[in-house]
Short mmCIF file of C-alpha atoms and ligand atoms in Angstrom, two decimals:
data_model
loop_
_atom_site.label_atom_id
_atom_site.label_comp_id
_atom_site.label_asym_id
_atom_site.label_seq_id
_atom_site.Cartn_x
_atom_site.Cartn_y
_atom_site.Cartn_z
CA UNK A 1295 8.01 16.00 -19.56
CA UNK A 1296 10.89 17.51 -17.55
CA UNK A 1297 8.62 20.32 -16.47
CA UNK A 1298 5.91 17.83 -15.42
CA UNK A 1299 8.49 15.68 -13.62
CA UNK A 1300 9.50 18.65 -11.53
CA UNK A 1301 5.85 19.48 -10.94
CA UNK A 1302 5.19 15.93 -9.71
CA UNK A 1303 8.30 15.87 -7.56
CA UNK A 1304 7.50 19.04 -5.64
CA UNK A 1305 3.75 18.44 -5.35
CA UNK A 1306 2.47 17.58 -1.84
CA UNK A 1307 1.10 14.04 -1.91
CA UNK A 1308 -0.46 11.29 0.21
CA UNK A 1309 0.26 7.58 -0.15
CA UNK A 1310 -2.62 5.27 0.83
CA UNK A 1311 -1.45 1.85 -0.38
CA UNK A 1312 1.98 0.80 0.80
CA UNK A 1313 3.02 -2.50 2.33
CA UNK A 1314 5.83 -1.56 4.67
CA UNK A 1315 7.45 -4.97 4.14
CA UNK A 1316 7.37 -4.21 0.41
CA UNK A 1317 9.59 -1.17 0.95
CA UNK A 1318 12.52 -3.39 2.02
CA UNK A 1319 15.29 -2.44 -0.41
CA UNK A 1320 17.90 -5.11 -1.22
CA UNK A 1321 20.63 -3.03 0.48
CA UNK A 1322 18.73 -3.03 3.78
CA UNK A 1323 17.84 -6.71 3.29
CA UNK A 1324 21.56 -7.50 3.14
CA UNK A 1325 22.41 -5.27 6.09
CA UNK A 1326 19.72 -6.90 8.25
CA UNK A 1327 20.67 -10.40 7.11
CA UNK A 1328 24.20 -9.71 8.27
CA UNK A 1329 23.13 -8.06 11.52
CA UNK A 1330 20.74 -10.89 12.38
CA UNK A 1331 22.82 -13.72 10.92
CA UNK A 1332 19.99 -14.80 8.64
CA UNK A 1333 20.89 -16.71 5.46
CA UNK A 1334 19.42 -15.36 2.25
CA UNK A 1335 19.68 -17.14 -1.09
CA UNK A 1336 21.45 -14.24 -2.82
CA UNK A 1337 25.11 -13.27 -3.00
CA UNK A 1338 24.77 -9.66 -4.14
CA UNK A 1339 22.30 -6.81 -4.31
CA UNK A 1340 22.29 -7.19 -8.11
CA UNK A 1341 21.32 -10.84 -7.76
CA UNK A 1342 18.37 -9.81 -5.60
CA UNK A 1343 17.21 -7.24 -8.14
CA UNK A 1344 17.59 -9.75 -10.97
CA UNK A 1345 15.29 -12.11 -9.10
CA UNK A 1346 12.48 -9.55 -9.16
CA UNK A 1347 10.86 -10.78 -12.37
CA UNK A 1348 7.23 -11.66 -11.80
CA UNK A 1349 4.56 -13.02 -14.07
CA UNK A 1350 1.74 -12.77 -11.54
CA UNK A 1351 0.90 -11.89 -7.94
CA UNK A 1352 1.92 -15.27 -6.49
CA UNK A 1353 5.40 -15.08 -8.06
CA UNK A 1354 5.91 -11.83 -6.23
CA UNK A 1355 4.41 -12.98 -2.94
CA UNK A 1356 6.78 -15.97 -2.75
CA UNK A 1357 9.78 -13.59 -2.87
CA UNK A 1358 8.08 -10.98 -0.67
CA UNK A 1359 7.50 -13.43 2.21
CA UNK A 1360 11.05 -14.72 1.87
CA UNK A 1361 12.41 -11.15 2.00
CA UNK A 1362 10.68 -10.58 5.33
CA UNK A 1363 12.74 -13.30 6.98
CA UNK A 1364 15.51 -10.80 7.78
CA UNK A 1365 13.15 -8.75 10.01
CA UNK A 1366 13.54 -10.04 13.56
CA UNK A 1367 14.03 -7.26 16.10
CA UNK A 1368 12.12 -4.13 16.98
CA UNK A 1369 15.00 -2.08 15.56
CA UNK A 1370 14.63 -3.87 12.20
CA UNK A 1371 11.00 -2.78 11.90
CA UNK A 1372 12.04 0.72 12.94
CA UNK A 1373 14.83 0.89 10.34
CA UNK A 1374 12.53 -0.43 7.62
CA UNK A 1375 9.80 2.09 8.37
CA UNK A 1376 12.10 5.04 8.92
CA UNK A 1377 13.91 4.37 5.62
CA UNK A 1378 10.54 4.53 3.84
CA UNK A 1379 9.61 7.80 5.58
CA UNK A 1380 12.97 9.34 4.68
CA UNK A 1381 12.29 8.47 1.05
CA UNK A 1382 8.80 9.95 1.29
CA UNK A 1383 10.20 13.13 2.77
CA UNK A 1384 12.52 13.43 -0.25
CA UNK A 1385 9.50 12.93 -2.53
CA UNK A 1386 7.29 15.51 -0.81
CA UNK A 1387 4.82 12.94 0.46
CA UNK A 1388 3.22 14.57 3.52
CA UNK A 1389 0.81 11.85 4.64
CA UNK A 1390 1.04 8.03 4.52
CA UNK A 1391 -1.31 5.17 5.35
CA UNK A 1392 0.73 2.02 5.53
CA UNK A 1393 -0.12 -1.67 5.73
CA UNK A 1394 1.70 -4.20 7.77
CA UNK A 1395 1.26 -7.98 7.66
CA UNK A 1396 1.44 -9.17 11.29
CA UNK A 1397 0.95 -12.83 10.32
CA UNK A 1398 4.04 -12.67 8.11
CA UNK A 1399 5.97 -12.13 11.34
CA UNK A 1400 4.03 -13.80 14.15
CA UNK A 1401 4.06 -17.06 12.14
CA UNK A 1402 7.90 -16.85 12.32
CA UNK A 1403 7.88 -16.39 16.08
CA UNK A 1404 8.21 -12.59 16.16
CA UNK A 1405 5.75 -11.06 18.62
CA UNK A 1406 3.02 -8.67 17.55
CA UNK A 1407 4.40 -6.26 20.17
CA UNK A 1408 7.86 -6.23 18.55
CA UNK A 1409 6.46 -5.46 15.12
CA UNK A 1410 4.12 -2.71 16.19
CA UNK A 1411 6.65 -1.09 18.54
CA UNK A 1412 9.25 -0.71 15.79
CA UNK A 1413 6.82 0.56 13.17
CA UNK A 1414 5.03 3.05 15.44
CA UNK A 1415 8.29 4.41 16.90
CA UNK A 1416 9.43 5.20 13.36
CA UNK A 1417 6.07 6.76 12.52
CA UNK A 1418 6.28 9.10 15.47
CA UNK A 1419 9.88 10.02 14.55
CA UNK A 1420 8.67 10.62 10.99
CA UNK A 1421 6.14 13.10 12.31
CA UNK A 1422 8.69 14.80 14.51
CA UNK A 1423 11.59 14.94 12.03
CA UNK A 1424 9.75 15.28 8.72
CA UNK A 1425 6.26 16.42 9.64
CA UNK A 1426 4.81 13.37 7.88
CA UNK A 1427 1.45 12.30 9.34
CA UNK A 1428 0.44 8.65 9.20
CA UNK A 1429 -2.16 5.98 9.81
CA UNK A 1430 -1.46 2.28 10.23
CA UNK A 1431 -3.54 -0.51 8.66
CA UNK A 1432 -3.26 -4.13 9.76
CA UNK A 1433 -3.78 -6.60 6.91
CA UNK A 1434 -4.97 -10.18 7.21
CA UNK A 1435 -3.28 -12.70 4.94
CA UNK A 1436 -6.19 -14.11 2.95
CA UNK A 1437 -4.44 -17.39 2.07
CA UNK A 1438 -4.56 -18.24 5.79
CA UNK A 1439 -7.69 -19.30 7.67
CA UNK A 1440 -10.55 -17.31 9.13
CA UNK A 1441 -9.51 -18.61 12.56
CA UNK A 1442 -6.00 -17.25 12.09
CA UNK A 1443 -7.45 -13.85 11.15
CA UNK A 1444 -9.65 -13.87 14.28
CA UNK A 1445 -6.59 -14.67 16.41
CA UNK A 1446 -4.66 -11.80 14.80
CA UNK A 1447 -7.55 -9.42 15.41
CA UNK A 1448 -7.52 -10.42 19.08
CA UNK A 1449 -3.78 -9.72 19.26
CA UNK A 1450 -4.37 -6.26 17.79
CA UNK A 1451 -6.97 -5.16 20.32
CA UNK A 1452 -4.47 -3.91 22.93
CA UNK A 1453 -3.06 -1.65 20.17
CA UNK A 1454 -6.44 -0.44 19.01
CA UNK A 1455 -5.38 3.22 19.37
CA UNK A 1456 -2.43 2.76 16.97
CA UNK A 1457 -4.26 0.92 14.17
CA UNK A 1458 -6.90 2.76 12.19
CA UNK A 1459 -8.17 0.01 9.91
CA UNK A 1460 -7.99 -3.64 8.97
CA UNK A 1461 -7.16 -4.77 5.44
CA UNK A 1462 -6.99 -7.95 3.38
CA UNK A 1463 -4.04 -8.89 1.18
CA UNK A 1464 -1.95 -11.78 -0.23
CA UNK A 1465 -3.16 -14.37 -2.80
CA UNK A 1466 -6.48 -13.14 -4.12
CA UNK A 1467 -7.71 -15.91 -6.42
CA UNK A 1468 -9.57 -18.58 -4.49
CA UNK A 1469 -9.67 -16.46 -1.33
CA UNK A 1470 -12.71 -14.21 -1.80
CA UNK A 1471 -13.66 -11.49 0.66
CA UNK A 1472 -16.61 -13.65 1.82
CA UNK A 1473 -14.09 -15.89 3.62
CA UNK A 1474 -13.47 -13.02 6.05
CA UNK A 1475 -16.95 -11.48 6.37
CA UNK A 1476 -17.26 -12.44 10.05
CA UNK A 1477 -13.77 -11.21 10.93
CA UNK A 1478 -14.46 -7.85 9.32
CA UNK A 1479 -17.82 -7.61 11.07
CA UNK A 1480 -16.04 -8.06 14.40
CA UNK A 1481 -13.29 -5.60 13.45
CA UNK A 1482 -15.86 -2.97 12.49
CA UNK A 1483 -17.68 -3.53 15.77
CA UNK A 1484 -14.37 -2.91 17.54
CA UNK A 1485 -14.14 0.45 15.79
CA UNK A 1486 -11.67 -0.30 12.99
CA UNK A 1487 -12.24 1.08 9.51
CA UNK A 1488 -11.94 -1.48 6.71
CA UNK A 1489 -10.17 -1.80 3.39
CA UNK A 1490 -9.49 -4.83 1.19
CA UNK A 1491 -7.47 -5.73 -1.88
CA UNK A 1492 -10.06 -6.66 -4.50
CA UNK A 1493 -10.05 -6.83 -8.27
CA UNK A 1494 -6.26 -6.88 -8.48
CA UNK A 1495 -6.35 -10.34 -10.04
CA UNK A 1496 -9.78 -11.41 -8.81
CA UNK A 1497 -13.06 -10.89 -10.68
CA UNK A 1498 -15.53 -8.02 -10.22
CA UNK A 1499 -17.59 -10.28 -7.92
CA UNK A 1500 -14.78 -10.03 -5.35
CA UNK A 1501 -15.08 -6.25 -5.47
CA UNK A 1502 -18.83 -6.53 -4.85
CA UNK A 1503 -18.15 -8.84 -1.91
CA UNK A 1504 -15.65 -6.38 -0.44
CA UNK A 1505 -18.34 -3.69 -0.59
CA UNK A 1506 -21.33 -5.78 0.50
CA UNK A 1507 -19.83 -8.24 2.96
CA UNK A 1508 -16.73 -6.47 4.31
CA UNK A 1509 -18.29 -2.99 4.09
CA UNK A 1510 -14.96 -1.49 3.09
CA UNK A 1511 -14.35 2.24 3.42
CA UNK A 1512 -11.86 2.14 0.56
CA UNK A 1513 -10.86 -0.41 -2.10
CA UNK A 1514 -7.29 -1.47 -2.78
CA UNK A 1515 -6.62 -1.80 -6.53
CA UNK A 1516 -10.13 -2.46 -7.88
CA UNK A 1517 -8.89 -2.58 -11.49
CA UNK A 1518 -11.16 -5.42 -12.57
CA UNK A 1519 -14.25 -3.53 -11.37
CA UNK A 1520 -14.11 -1.90 -14.82
CA UNK A 1521 -15.41 -5.15 -16.32
CA UNK A 1522 -18.82 -4.63 -14.66
CA UNK A 1523 -20.75 -1.54 -15.78
CA UNK A 1524 -23.21 -1.64 -12.87
CA UNK A 1525 -20.33 -1.87 -10.41
CA UNK A 1526 -18.60 1.08 -12.07
CA UNK A 1527 -21.78 3.13 -11.62
CA UNK A 1528 -21.99 2.11 -8.01
CA UNK A 1529 -18.37 3.10 -7.35
CA UNK A 1530 -18.84 6.40 -9.13
CA UNK A 1531 -21.99 7.22 -7.17
CA UNK A 1532 -20.62 6.21 -3.78
CA UNK A 1533 -17.20 7.79 -4.46
CA UNK A 1534 -15.54 4.90 -2.65
CA UNK A 1535 -11.88 5.49 -3.40
CA UNK A 1536 -9.63 3.09 -5.29
CA UNK A 1537 -5.98 2.90 -4.30
CA UNK A 1538 -4.46 2.22 -7.70
CA UNK A 1539 -0.83 1.07 -8.02
CA UNK A 1540 0.38 1.60 -11.60
CA UNK A 1541 3.91 0.14 -11.50
CA UNK A 1542 2.68 -2.78 -9.41
CA UNK A 1543 0.04 -3.58 -12.04
CA UNK A 1544 2.73 -3.49 -14.71
CA UNK A 1545 5.25 -5.63 -12.79
CA UNK A 1546 2.63 -8.22 -11.86
CA UNK A 1547 1.42 -8.29 -15.46
CA UNK A 1548 -2.13 -7.19 -14.74
CA UNK A 1549 -1.36 -4.42 -17.22
CA UNK A 1550 1.06 -5.38 -20.00
CA UNK A 1551 1.52 -1.93 -21.53
CA UNK A 1552 1.55 1.21 -19.40
CA UNK A 1553 -0.18 3.05 -22.25
CA UNK A 1554 -3.16 0.81 -21.54
CA UNK A 1555 -3.17 1.48 -17.81
CA UNK A 1556 -6.81 2.06 -16.71
CA UNK A 1557 -6.26 4.94 -14.28
CA UNK A 1558 -7.10 7.65 -16.80
CA UNK A 1559 -10.25 5.77 -17.79
CA UNK A 1560 -11.17 5.51 -14.11
CA UNK A 1561 -11.01 9.29 -13.79
CA UNK A 1562 -13.07 9.70 -16.95
CA UNK A 1563 -15.69 7.35 -15.50
CA UNK A 1564 -15.92 9.51 -12.38
CA UNK A 1565 -14.16 7.06 -10.05
CA UNK A 1566 -12.15 8.36 -7.15
CA UNK A 1567 -8.77 6.92 -8.17
CA UNK A 1568 -5.55 7.58 -6.26
CA UNK A 1569 -1.89 6.84 -7.09
CA UNK A 1570 0.21 4.59 -4.86
CA UNK A 1571 3.31 2.40 -4.94
CA UNK A 1572 2.22 -0.88 -3.25
CA UNK A 1573 5.64 -2.54 -2.83
CA UNK A 1574 8.13 0.03 -4.14
CA UNK A 1575 11.31 -1.96 -3.46
CA UNK A 1576 9.99 -4.76 -5.66
CA UNK A 1577 8.10 -2.86 -8.36
CA UNK A 1578 10.64 -0.26 -9.39
CA UNK A 1579 9.42 2.97 -7.89
CA UNK A 1580 7.94 5.03 -5.10
CA UNK A 1581 5.20 7.66 -5.36
CA UNK A 1582 6.90 10.02 -7.78
CA UNK A 1583 7.99 7.25 -10.12
CA UNK A 1584 4.39 6.00 -10.22
CA UNK A 1585 3.08 9.47 -11.02
CA UNK A 1586 5.80 9.91 -13.67
CA UNK A 1587 5.05 6.58 -15.32
CA UNK A 1588 1.35 7.28 -15.82
CA UNK A 1589 1.94 10.91 -16.76
CA UNK A 1590 4.31 9.85 -19.50
CA UNK A 1591 2.38 6.86 -20.82
CA UNK A 1592 -1.10 8.42 -20.59
CA UNK A 1593 -0.15 12.02 -21.39
CA UNK A 1594 -1.69 13.34 -18.20
CA UNK A 1595 -2.13 17.09 -17.79
CA UNK A 1596 -1.24 19.11 -14.69
CA UNK A 1597 -4.95 19.25 -14.01
CA UNK A 1598 -5.25 15.45 -13.98
CA UNK A 1599 -2.12 15.09 -11.84
CA UNK A 1600 -3.50 17.55 -9.30
CA UNK A 1601 -6.84 15.73 -9.34
CA UNK A 1602 -5.17 12.44 -8.50
CA UNK A 1603 -3.23 14.05 -5.67
CA UNK A 1604 -6.38 15.70 -4.33
CA UNK A 1605 -8.16 12.34 -4.39
CA UNK A 1606 -5.33 10.95 -2.25
CA UNK A 1607 -5.96 13.52 0.46
CA UNK A 1608 -9.74 13.23 0.25
CA UNK A 1609 -9.65 9.44 0.42
CA UNK A 1610 -7.34 9.38 3.44
CA UNK A 1611 -8.57 8.40 6.88
CA UNK A 1612 -7.73 11.83 8.30
CA UNK A 1613 -10.27 14.13 9.93
CA UNK A 1614 -12.04 16.66 7.71
CA UNK A 1615 -9.93 19.44 9.23
CA UNK A 1616 -6.69 17.59 8.47
CA UNK A 1617 -7.85 16.81 4.94
CA UNK A 1618 -8.75 20.44 4.32
CA UNK A 1619 -5.34 21.60 5.53
CA UNK A 1620 -3.56 19.22 3.13
CA UNK A 1621 -5.84 20.12 0.22
CA UNK A 1622 -5.18 23.81 0.86
CA UNK A 1623 -1.45 23.10 0.58
CA UNK A 1624 -2.05 21.31 -2.68
CA UNK A 1625 -4.20 24.14 -4.03
CA UNK A 1626 -1.60 26.72 -3.10
CA UNK A 1627 0.96 24.58 -4.92
CA UNK A 1628 -1.22 24.20 -8.02
CA UNK A 1629 -1.83 27.94 -8.19
N1 HPA B 2033 -1.34 -7.74 -3.50
C1 HPA B 2033 -1.71 -8.59 -2.56
N2 HPA B 2033 -1.01 -8.79 -1.46
C2 HPA B 2033 0.10 -8.10 -1.29
C3 HPA B 2033 0.53 -7.18 -2.22
C4 HPA B 2033 -0.23 -7.00 -3.39
O1 HPA B 2033 0.09 -6.21 -4.30
N3 HPA B 2033 1.68 -6.67 -1.75
C5 HPA B 2033 1.92 -7.23 -0.56
N4 HPA B 2033 0.97 -8.10 -0.27
ZN1 ZN B 2034 -1.14 -4.03 -2.06
#
């Protein structure tokens, strides 16, 4: 395993499913709380970590939205994003596609401009200092209304050149993709690509809706698609990528034993599965820890590890030329 750990660590990788607010480590949460004079209901970093025990998605989301309350100024969004990129540099991640949740901030009185300025300034520094390329995805909070999503889309239009895609996250059950079909139709007409969380907790029907009604270019999670054989065939044939998040699935109890994690099965079924961290500060690991966890519990080979990494580059929203350059780096590494 030590040999494979080293192999994973040094391998060039892309991350395609990362909520930037979910990369807020307790240490930075405390520092920002102090800087911004925001009260948080924890006395120590250890207390924060102890509170990260979740039995489902909603348990996590309640703490995740509360954690965001320390983010107020442009510099806070910069520090958050740059800390993540520094970590990715250490882990040999060379390309990232990150989500942000504008409504988690605008609903607290922070302007869309503040959020996007801080994040994009860090992304351009990440390119300059670390050579990490990036794309930004704006997610709608699905527990909020269609009207609120339309208003958020309107706010994003002036920043159209900095946002590659729209996404859909937050509480899945009871908030099917169909609720946002018209918003996604408008977003696509405006030139955004589309992704959506589906089949994380929700049934296979939600995955079908994401494909048919939202016309997603990539699926976030998608685990429960495996319950529907026809859907599996469709995903295999179309090669629509799944951004799978192993440690997240474990922490949110979608998967109770890592040895039963479905990612290896997905590969065997011909699905284009990728490895991602989701909310690394909350789920116990970044990219390399996710790769390590599945490698150990599922006895993955170097071949399978390289395949997963290749899928990450192929499923990215980069140009074909950019993808080919990253894949060549990976191939050189594998050889
Ligand atoms: N699922 C849904 N919404 C989210 C997640 C997630 O894992 N992380 C942050 N918002
Ligand atoms: Zn997610």
